[in-house]
Structures are given as C-alpha cells and as structure tokens.
Tab-separated table of N, CA and C in Angstrom:
chain	number	residue	atom	x	y	z
A	896	MET	N	118.082	114.009	87.190
A	896	MET	CA	118.348	114.631	88.478
A	896	MET	C	118.358	116.145	88.355
A	897	THR	N	119.011	116.635	87.308
A	897	THR	CA	119.073	118.086	87.131
A	897	THR	C	117.715	118.660	86.762
A	898	SER	N	116.894	117.855	86.083
A	898	SER	CA	115.559	118.350	85.740
A	898	SER	C	114.692	118.497	86.993
A	899	MET	N	114.881	117.632	87.981
A	899	MET	CA	114.130	117.752	89.237
A	899	MET	C	114.567	118.994	90.011
A	900	ILE	N	115.860	119.273	90.005
A	900	ILE	CA	116.360	120.468	90.696
A	900	ILE	C	115.860	121.721	89.989
A	901	LEU	N	115.882	121.711	88.657
A	901	LEU	CA	115.373	122.838	87.887
A	901	LEU	C	113.877	123.045	88.130
A	902	LEU	N	113.135	121.959	88.205
A	902	LEU	CA	111.706	122.032	88.482
A	902	LEU	C	111.443	122.577	89.889
A	903	ALA	N	112.210	122.137	90.877
A	903	ALA	CA	112.057	122.633	92.239
A	903	ALA	C	112.372	124.123	92.328
A	904	ILE	N	113.432	124.556	91.656
A	904	ILE	CA	113.789	125.984	91.650
A	904	ILE	C	112.694	126.801	90.969
A	905	THR	N	112.130	126.274	89.886
A	905	THR	CA	111.042	126.960	89.191
A	905	THR	C	109.830	127.107	90.099
A	906	PHE	N	109.455	126.042	90.799
A	906	PHE	CA	108.315	126.101	91.719
A	906	PHE	C	108.574	127.092	92.848
A	907	LEU	N	109.784	127.105	93.379
A	907	LEU	CA	110.114	128.046	94.449
A	907	LEU	C	110.040	129.487	93.961
A	908	CYS	N	110.542	129.735	92.748
A	908	CYS	CA	110.484	131.106	92.207
A	908	CYS	C	109.050	131.545	91.960
A	909	ILE	N	108.234	130.660	91.396
A	909	ILE	CA	106.832	131.008	91.141
A	909	ILE	C	106.092	131.263	92.452
A	910	SER	N	106.313	130.427	93.448
A	910	SER	CA	105.629	130.624	94.734
A	910	SER	C	106.110	131.903	95.418
A	911	PHE	N	107.389	132.225	95.317
A	911	PHE	CA	107.900	133.457	95.907
A	911	PHE	C	107.304	134.681	95.213
A	912	ILE	N	107.199	134.636	93.895
A	912	ILE	CA	106.604	135.745	93.149
A	912	ILE	C	105.134	135.903	93.508
A	913	MET	N	104.404	134.809	93.629
A	913	MET	CA	102.972	134.873	93.987
A	913	MET	C	102.783	135.429	95.400
A	914	MET	N	103.619	135.002	96.359
A	914	MET	CA	103.503	135.526	97.725
A	914	MET	C	103.841	137.005	97.772
A	915	THR	N	104.839	137.429	97.021
A	915	THR	CA	105.207	138.845	96.998
A	915	THR	C	104.093	139.680	96.383
A	916	LEU	N	103.512	139.224	95.287
A	916	LEU	CA	102.400	139.941	94.667
A	916	LEU	C	101.183	140.011	95.587
A	917	ALA	N	100.886	138.923	96.252
A	917	ALA	CA	99.749	138.927	97.174
A	917	ALA	C	99.992	139.880	98.328
A	918	ASN	N	101.204	139.956	98.815
A	918	ASN	CA	101.533	140.862	99.912
A	918	ASN	C	101.438	142.317	99.472
A	919	ILE	N	101.888	142.621	98.263
A	919	ILE	CA	101.846	143.999	97.766
A	919	ILE	C	100.408	144.421	97.467
A	920	LEU	N	99.632	143.551	96.860
A	920	LEU	CA	98.276	143.898	96.451
A	920	LEU	C	97.270	143.897	97.597
A	921	SER	N	97.586	143.260	98.701
A	921	SER	CA	96.615	143.162	99.790
A	921	SER	C	96.701	144.319	100.772
A	922	LYS	N	97.625	145.247	100.606
A	922	LYS	CA	97.759	146.374	101.517
A	922	LYS	C	96.620	147.366	101.293
A	923	LYS	N	96.100	147.911	102.395
A	923	LYS	CA	95.086	148.951	102.291
A	923	LYS	C	95.774	150.271	101.971
A	924	SER	N	95.133	151.063	101.111
A	924	SER	CA	95.756	152.316	100.703
A	924	SER	C	95.475	153.450	101.691
A	925	PHE	N	94.396	153.371	102.452
A	925	PHE	CA	94.097	154.409	103.430
A	925	PHE	C	93.504	153.778	104.682
A	926	ILE	N	93.664	154.470	105.801
A	926	ILE	CA	93.137	153.984	107.076
A	926	ILE	C	92.059	154.961	107.528
A	927	ASP	N	90.859	154.464	107.705
A	927	ASP	CA	89.739	155.276	108.139
A	927	ASP	C	89.493	155.011	109.624
A	928	ARG	N	89.318	156.068	110.422
A	928	ARG	CA	89.148	155.904	111.863
A	928	ARG	C	87.857	155.162	112.192
A	929	GLU	N	86.793	155.439	111.465
A	929	GLU	CA	85.525	154.773	111.743
A	929	GLU	C	85.556	153.312	111.326
A	930	LYS	N	86.235	153.038	110.245
A	930	LYS	CA	86.296	151.652	109.792
A	930	LYS	C	87.179	150.786	110.681
A	931	SER	N	88.178	151.374	111.319
A	931	SER	CA	89.056	150.583	112.167
A	931	SER	C	88.538	150.468	113.592
A	932	SER	N	87.459	151.182	113.928
A	932	SER	CA	86.890	151.075	115.271
A	932	SER	C	86.004	149.837	115.344
A	933	PRO	N	85.763	149.296	116.551
A	933	PRO	CA	84.968	148.075	116.656
A	933	PRO	C	83.485	148.302	116.360
A	934	PHE	N	82.983	149.531	116.500
A	934	PHE	CA	81.580	149.829	116.223
A	934	PHE	C	81.522	150.782	115.041
A	935	GLU	N	80.714	150.477	114.050
A	935	GLU	CA	80.628	151.320	112.868
A	935	GLU	C	79.362	152.171	112.867
A	936	CYS	N	78.731	152.375	114.018
A	936	CYS	CA	77.492	153.131	114.059
A	936	CYS	C	77.732	154.620	114.272
A	937	GLY	N	78.948	155.055	114.455
A	937	GLY	CA	79.249	156.461	114.635
A	937	GLY	C	79.542	156.842	116.067
A	938	PHE	N	79.271	155.956	117.020
A	938	PHE	CA	79.534	156.247	118.426
A	938	PHE	C	80.911	155.712	118.799
A	939	ASP	N	81.600	156.453	119.635
A	939	ASP	CA	82.863	155.964	120.168
A	939	ASP	C	82.571	154.989	121.303
A	940	PRO	N	83.260	153.877	121.367
A	940	PRO	CA	82.992	152.917	122.444
A	940	PRO	C	83.444	153.468	123.797
A	941	LYS	N	82.694	153.127	124.853
A	941	LYS	CA	83.030	153.596	126.199
A	941	LYS	C	84.187	152.794	126.789
A	942	ASN	N	84.236	151.527	126.474
A	942	ASN	CA	85.326	150.683	126.971
A	942	ASN	C	85.738	149.711	125.867
A	943	SER	N	86.630	148.839	126.179
A	943	SER	CA	87.163	147.910	125.190
A	943	SER	C	86.080	146.943	124.711
A	944	ALA	N	86.132	146.609	123.437
A	944	ALA	CA	85.162	145.674	122.875
A	944	ALA	C	85.513	144.234	123.211
A	945	ARG	N	86.693	144.012	123.674
A	945	ARG	CA	87.126	142.662	124.019
A	945	ARG	C	86.627	142.298	125.407
A	946	LEU	N	86.038	141.129	125.528
A	946	LEU	CA	85.572	140.637	126.816
A	946	LEU	C	86.635	139.712	127.398
A	947	MET	N	86.723	139.680	128.693
A	947	MET	CA	87.676	138.794	129.354
A	947	MET	C	87.237	137.345	129.145
A	948	PHE	N	88.180	136.515	128.754
A	948	PHE	CA	87.892	135.105	128.533
A	948	PHE	C	88.429	134.316	129.713
A	949	SER	N	87.613	133.446	130.235
A	949	SER	CA	88.007	132.660	131.394
A	949	SER	C	89.041	131.613	131.001
A	950	LEU	N	90.216	131.724	131.568
A	950	LEU	CA	91.265	130.753	131.298
A	950	LEU	C	90.911	129.392	131.884
A	951	ARG	N	90.190	129.396	132.983
A	951	ARG	CA	89.746	128.147	133.611
A	951	ARG	C	88.822	127.371	132.665
A	952	PHE	N	87.894	128.088	132.013
A	952	PHE	CA	86.999	127.451	131.049
A	952	PHE	C	87.788	126.862	129.885
A	953	PHE	N	88.782	127.590	129.392
A	953	PHE	CA	89.611	127.101	128.298
A	953	PHE	C	90.356	125.835	128.712
A	954	LEU	N	90.878	125.797	129.924
A	954	LEU	CA	91.606	124.629	130.404
A	954	LEU	C	90.691	123.414	130.500
A	955	ILE	N	89.472	123.625	131.017
A	955	ILE	CA	88.516	122.517	131.112
A	955	ILE	C	88.154	122.019	129.707
A	956	ALA	N	87.999	122.936	128.754
A	956	ALA	CA	87.671	122.539	127.382
A	956	ALA	C	88.799	121.726	126.761
A	957	VAL	N	90.049	122.117	126.992
A	957	VAL	CA	91.186	121.377	126.440
A	957	VAL	C	91.281	119.991	127.088
A	958	ILE	N	91.073	119.925	128.388
A	958	ILE	CA	91.103	118.621	129.069
A	958	ILE	C	89.996	117.722	128.539
A	959	PHE	N	88.792	118.304	128.310
A	959	PHE	CA	87.700	117.520	127.750
A	959	PHE	C	88.071	116.976	126.373
A	960	LEU	N	88.664	117.821	125.527
A	960	LEU	CA	89.035	117.359	124.194
A	960	LEU	C	90.077	116.245	124.247
A	961	ILE	N	91.043	116.387	125.139
A	961	ILE	CA	92.078	115.360	125.255
A	961	ILE	C	91.466	114.029	125.669
A	962	PHE	N	90.615	114.040	126.698
A	962	PHE	CA	90.024	112.791	127.157
A	962	PHE	C	88.981	112.265	126.176
A	963	ASP	N	88.344	113.138	125.424
A	963	ASP	CA	87.401	112.695	124.412
A	963	ASP	C	88.124	111.950	123.296
A	964	VAL	N	89.263	112.460	122.870
A	964	VAL	CA	90.051	111.781	121.838
A	964	VAL	C	90.579	110.453	122.369
A	965	GLU	N	90.959	110.425	123.625
A	965	GLU	CA	91.476	109.177	124.192
A	965	GLU	C	90.375	108.124	124.309
A	966	ILE	N	89.162	108.539	124.599
A	966	ILE	CA	88.048	107.593	124.612
A	966	ILE	C	87.801	107.060	123.204
A	967	ALA	N	87.919	107.936	122.217
A	967	ALA	CA	87.769	107.483	120.827
A	967	ALA	C	88.876	106.496	120.448
A	968	LEU	N	90.040	106.610	121.076
A	968	LEU	CA	91.115	105.652	120.819
A	968	LEU	C	90.897	104.335	121.561
A	969	LEU	N	90.092	104.371	122.615
A	969	LEU	CA	89.804	103.134	123.349
A	969	LEU	C	88.792	102.250	122.619
A	970	LEU	N	87.920	102.826	121.816
A	970	LEU	CA	86.879	102.037	121.143
A	970	LEU	C	87.433	100.948	120.225
A	971	PRO	N	88.484	101.196	119.448
A	971	PRO	CA	89.011	100.084	118.627
A	971	PRO	C	89.601	98.939	119.461
A	972	LEU	N	90.012	99.219	120.692
A	972	LEU	CA	90.511	98.129	121.534
A	972	LEU	C	89.423	97.092	121.798
A	973	ILE	N	88.204	97.541	121.950
A	973	ILE	CA	87.092	96.623	122.187
A	973	ILE	C	86.837	95.773	120.949
A	974	MET	N	86.939	96.394	119.777
A	974	MET	CA	86.664	95.669	118.540
A	974	MET	C	87.758	94.638	118.223
A	975	THR	N	88.977	94.869	118.677
A	975	THR	CA	90.069	93.943	118.368
A	975	THR	C	90.246	92.863	119.429
A	976	TYR	N	89.372	92.797	120.385
A	976	TYR	CA	89.508	91.820	121.469
A	976	TYR	C	89.475	90.380	120.941
A	977	ASN	N	88.549	90.075	120.056
A	977	ASN	CA	88.389	88.693	119.575
A	977	ASN	C	89.474	88.267	118.595
A	978	SER	N	90.063	89.207	117.876
A	978	SER	CA	90.994	88.824	116.819
A	978	SER	C	92.468	88.994	117.195
A	979	SER	N	92.772	89.216	118.462
A	979	SER	CA	94.175	89.410	118.830
A	979	SER	C	94.549	88.492	119.995
A	980	ASN	N	95.826	88.475	120.288
A	980	ASN	CA	96.343	87.705	121.409
A	980	ASN	C	95.840	88.352	122.706
A	981	ILE	N	95.272	87.558	123.585
A	981	ILE	CA	94.641	88.081	124.799
A	981	ILE	C	95.670	88.756	125.706
A	982	PHE	N	96.849	88.167	125.847
A	982	PHE	CA	97.865	88.719	126.741
A	982	PHE	C	98.368	90.069	126.237
A	983	ILE	N	98.669	90.163	124.952
A	983	ILE	CA	99.143	91.432	124.382
A	983	ILE	C	98.046	92.480	124.431
A	984	TRP	N	96.799	92.066	124.142
A	984	TRP	CA	95.674	92.994	124.204
A	984	TRP	C	95.488	93.531	125.622
A	985	LEU	N	95.619	92.664	126.612
A	985	LEU	CA	95.445	93.073	128.005
A	985	LEU	C	96.553	94.029	128.439
A	986	ILE	N	97.792	93.737	128.085
A	986	ILE	CA	98.908	94.619	128.421
A	986	ILE	C	98.725	95.986	127.761
A	987	THR	N	98.364	95.985	126.490
A	987	THR	CA	98.188	97.248	125.760
A	987	THR	C	97.062	98.081	126.359
A	988	SER	N	95.926	97.466	126.601
A	988	SER	CA	94.788	98.218	127.135
A	988	SER	C	95.055	98.706	128.553
A	989	LEU	N	95.688	97.888	129.389
A	989	LEU	CA	95.990	98.329	130.753
A	989	LEU	C	97.024	99.449	130.763
A	990	LEU	N	97.999	99.383	129.882
A	990	LEU	CA	98.990	100.453	129.784
A	990	LEU	C	98.344	101.760	129.322
A	991	PHE	N	97.443	101.662	128.349
A	991	PHE	CA	96.752	102.851	127.859
A	991	PHE	C	95.866	103.465	128.944
A	992	ILE	N	95.129	102.636	129.661
A	992	ILE	CA	94.273	103.141	130.742
A	992	ILE	C	95.115	103.690	131.883
A	993	LEU	N	96.272	103.082	132.153
A	993	LEU	CA	97.159	103.593	133.193
A	993	LEU	C	97.688	104.978	132.834
A	994	ILE	N	98.037	105.180	131.557
A	994	ILE	CA	98.483	106.502	131.120
A	994	ILE	C	97.355	107.518	131.267
A	995	LEU	N	96.131	107.137	130.939
A	995	LEU	CA	94.979	108.024	131.127
A	995	LEU	C	94.788	108.391	132.593
A	996	LEU	N	94.898	107.407	133.464
A	996	LEU	CA	94.701	107.663	134.891
A	996	LEU	C	95.816	108.522	135.473
A	997	ILE	N	97.038	108.342	135.004
A	997	ILE	CA	98.146	109.181	135.473
A	997	ILE	C	97.922	110.630	135.019
A	998	GLY	N	97.458	110.814	133.791
A	998	GLY	CA	97.146	112.159	133.308
A	998	GLY	C	96.016	112.801	134.093
A	999	LEU	N	94.990	112.011	134.405
A	999	LEU	CA	93.879	112.522	135.197
A	999	LEU	C	94.332	112.885	136.605
A	1000	TYR	N	95.179	112.069	137.214
A	1000	TYR	CA	95.691	112.384	138.546
A	1000	TYR	C	96.552	113.649	138.526
A	1001	HIS	N	97.346	113.805	137.477
A	1001	HIS	CA	98.178	114.999	137.363
A	1001	HIS	C	97.321	116.262	137.247
A	1002	GLU	N	96.276	116.208	136.425
A	1002	GLU	CA	95.387	117.365	136.286
A	1002	GLU	C	94.662	117.650	137.593
A	1003	TRP	N	94.263	116.615	138.287
A	1003	TRP	CA	93.573	116.781	139.566
A	1003	TRP	C	94.525	117.372	140.607
A	1004	ASN	N	95.766	116.883	140.605
A	1004	ASN	CA	96.773	117.350	141.560
A	1004	ASN	C	97.143	118.812	141.301
A	1005	GLN	N	97.160	119.233	140.038
A	1005	GLN	CA	97.483	120.613	139.696
A	1005	GLN	C	96.330	121.568	139.950
A	1006	GLY	N	95.142	121.027	140.218
A	1006	GLY	CA	93.981	121.868	140.507
A	1006	GLY	C	93.244	122.324	139.278
A	1007	ALA	N	93.482	121.708	138.136
A	1007	ALA	CA	92.818	122.137	136.904
A	1007	ALA	C	91.365	121.687	136.843
A	1008	LEU	N	90.971	120.710	137.631
A	1008	LEU	CA	89.610	120.222	137.601
A	1008	LEU	C	88.693	120.925	138.584
A	1009	GLU	N	89.234	121.789	139.415
A	1009	GLU	CA	88.414	122.540	140.363
A	1009	GLU	C	87.923	123.799	139.675
A	1010	TRP	N	86.616	123.928	139.517
A	1010	TRP	CA	86.059	125.035	138.772
A	1010	TRP	C	86.083	126.328	139.586
A	1011	ALA	N	85.699	126.271	140.835
A	1011	ALA	CA	85.622	127.487	141.667
A	1011	ALA	C	86.736	127.458	142.717
A	1012	ASN	N	87.427	128.569	142.825
A	1012	ASN	CA	88.478	128.691	143.847
A	1012	ASN	C	88.058	129.703	144.881
C-alpha cells in the first residue's frame, strides 16, 4: 500500500516538474510587431482579420451532428429486431424515437430551424 502511494507521489512530482519546465522553456524571449500581426507582408491591415461567423450556421451544424449521431444509434435497433423480445424492442425503439421527436419539436419551437429571419 505504501509503495503505491510512494509511486503516485513520484509520478505527480515528475509530471509537475515536466509541466513547469515546459512552461518556462516555451516562453518567447522577444515580441516582434510584424510577427504578431495577422499579415507578414509588411502592410498594416485596414480592418480586423477576423471574419464574423454566423451563429445560425453553427446552430444548424450542431443540430445536424446531434441528429446524425442519433440516426447512427438507431441502426443497431434494426439489427437486433430478430434476436430480441418484440415487446421490449418496440417499447425501446418507440421511446427513442419519441425523444428524438420531442427534441425536434423543441428546436422547431425555439426557431433554430428557420434559416432566414
């Protein structure tokens, strides 16, 4: 028991020393104005280099990913149809589809599926 505690303390000390060394060695020694600017061609930028990102597009992408993963979770239900109890399979699949439909209704009700306002 004491050897495990000693080993854990040793690992913690080694990891702390490595993180401290990495933090000290990774600092830049000087800051150059041209190197820290977004364009390195010698011209000063007229406006910000950052472009506005559409939050609506991000929301649609997240909703797509969520429903895509849920569809991937529905595929094994089809494969287990023959090897499981029909009543339990039906309850499980209907409950899962009901949760999907409630989520879709909530997103629709919140207006997240409307692209143009």
